[in-house]
XYZ file of C-alpha atoms in Angstrom:
128
model
C 15.963 38.421 11.534
C 12.394 37.336 12.352
C 10.984 34.167 10.828
C 8.855 34.669 7.733
C 6.731 31.749 6.540
C 7.424 30.296 3.083
C 5.364 31.510 0.147
C 4.502 27.946 -0.839
C 2.652 25.879 1.717
C 2.613 22.098 1.972
C -0.817 21.618 0.425
C -0.059 23.309 -2.877
C 3.624 22.559 -3.264
C 3.792 19.442 -5.431
C 6.614 18.374 -3.124
C 8.607 21.631 -3.378
C 7.882 22.710 0.186
C 8.759 19.312 1.599
C 11.936 19.042 -0.488
C 13.057 22.533 0.487
C 12.535 21.817 4.188
C 14.209 18.394 3.893
C 17.284 19.784 2.137
C 17.598 22.597 4.660
C 17.502 20.060 7.505
C 19.939 17.783 5.639
C 22.415 20.642 5.422
C 22.346 21.042 9.206
C 22.247 17.344 10.124
C 25.943 16.504 9.861
C 25.299 13.246 7.995
C 28.174 13.644 5.546
C 25.791 14.597 2.745
C 25.016 18.178 1.777
C 22.130 19.572 -0.270
C 24.648 20.405 -3.022
C 25.385 16.660 -3.317
C 21.860 16.029 -4.622
C 21.836 15.862 -8.420
C 18.221 14.893 -9.018
C 14.992 13.616 -7.551
C 13.899 10.369 -9.228
C 10.565 9.892 -7.425
C 8.719 11.246 -4.417
C 5.613 10.999 -2.300
C 3.947 13.573 -0.109
C 0.994 13.772 2.220
C -0.338 15.954 4.933
C -3.123 17.495 6.831
C -3.606 20.789 8.570
C -0.531 21.544 10.673
C 1.722 18.757 9.450
C 3.014 17.157 6.309
C 5.501 14.529 5.248
C 7.325 13.466 2.147
C 9.966 11.134 0.855
C 12.421 11.549 -1.992
C 14.480 9.037 -3.948
C 17.635 10.986 -4.777
C 20.615 10.551 -7.066
C 23.796 12.017 -5.581
C 26.865 13.495 -7.310
C 28.934 10.394 -6.560
C 26.320 8.215 -8.400
C 24.921 6.782 -5.164
C 21.187 6.788 -4.674
C 19.480 7.522 -1.381
C 16.124 8.052 0.273
C 15.387 11.266 2.189
C 12.296 11.224 4.389
C 10.888 14.360 6.041
C 8.202 15.066 8.648
C 7.180 18.710 9.156
C 5.068 20.109 11.991
C 3.939 23.694 11.513
C 3.299 26.084 14.384
C -0.351 26.916 14.959
C 0.065 30.566 14.041
C 2.843 30.164 11.451
C 4.998 32.721 13.241
C 7.775 30.349 14.275
C 9.755 27.979 12.051
C 8.339 24.494 11.596
C 9.755 21.494 13.429
C 11.468 19.369 10.773
C 12.713 15.804 11.251
C 14.517 13.861 8.545
C 15.841 10.382 7.942
C 18.464 9.722 5.289
C 19.398 6.245 4.068
C 21.459 5.021 1.128
C 19.670 2.676 -1.264
C 21.354 -0.603 -2.147
C 22.544 -1.136 -5.715
C 19.544 -2.122 -7.817
C 17.034 -1.021 -5.152
C 14.490 1.199 -6.900
C 12.704 2.498 -3.810
C 12.917 2.112 -0.043
C 10.986 -0.639 1.698
C 8.002 0.376 3.783
C 6.371 -1.600 6.586
C 3.105 -2.072 4.695
C 1.917 -2.246 1.104
C -0.223 0.852 1.788
C 2.820 3.078 2.267
C 3.772 5.625 1.134
C 0.846 7.975 1.613
C -0.681 8.739 -1.776
C 1.756 6.557 -3.683
C 4.895 7.447 -5.597
C 5.078 10.218 -8.191
C 7.631 10.529 -10.954
C 6.416 14.022 -11.869
C 9.725 15.452 -10.704
C 10.505 18.160 -13.273
C 9.588 21.053 -10.909
C 11.653 19.500 -8.114
C 14.679 19.080 -10.356
C 14.279 22.628 -11.696
C 14.308 23.786 -8.054
C 17.552 21.839 -7.453
C 19.102 23.325 -10.585
C 18.182 26.877 -9.553
C 19.521 26.288 -6.036
C 22.864 25.082 -7.423
C 23.167 28.213 -9.575
C 22.309 30.607 -6.737
């Protein structure tokens, strides 16, 4: 089946595009965590420019652990081939609200707790 680009692009997604790509990559990564293990998104950040975008998600998992899922997405110039998606997944220590970044300026655009659409997406995906 030929690749068809997503209907939602990174610049108008409110994090949905980045989360969808990150979960898809997580499912293929063999890290011992599956997309179905994600119960909710607690907070996220996203940023991008033409041709690439990135995001990070603080997640609560089914086993009550919390983790951080980071994604970097590079789109093809013509949009006819799937994007290149890289992820990093790391558990958060007990009591750790968010991951540590190398500078106070990170993450790009700051954290958002406007996660209702992301959690609705997770809920719909679990029911599918």
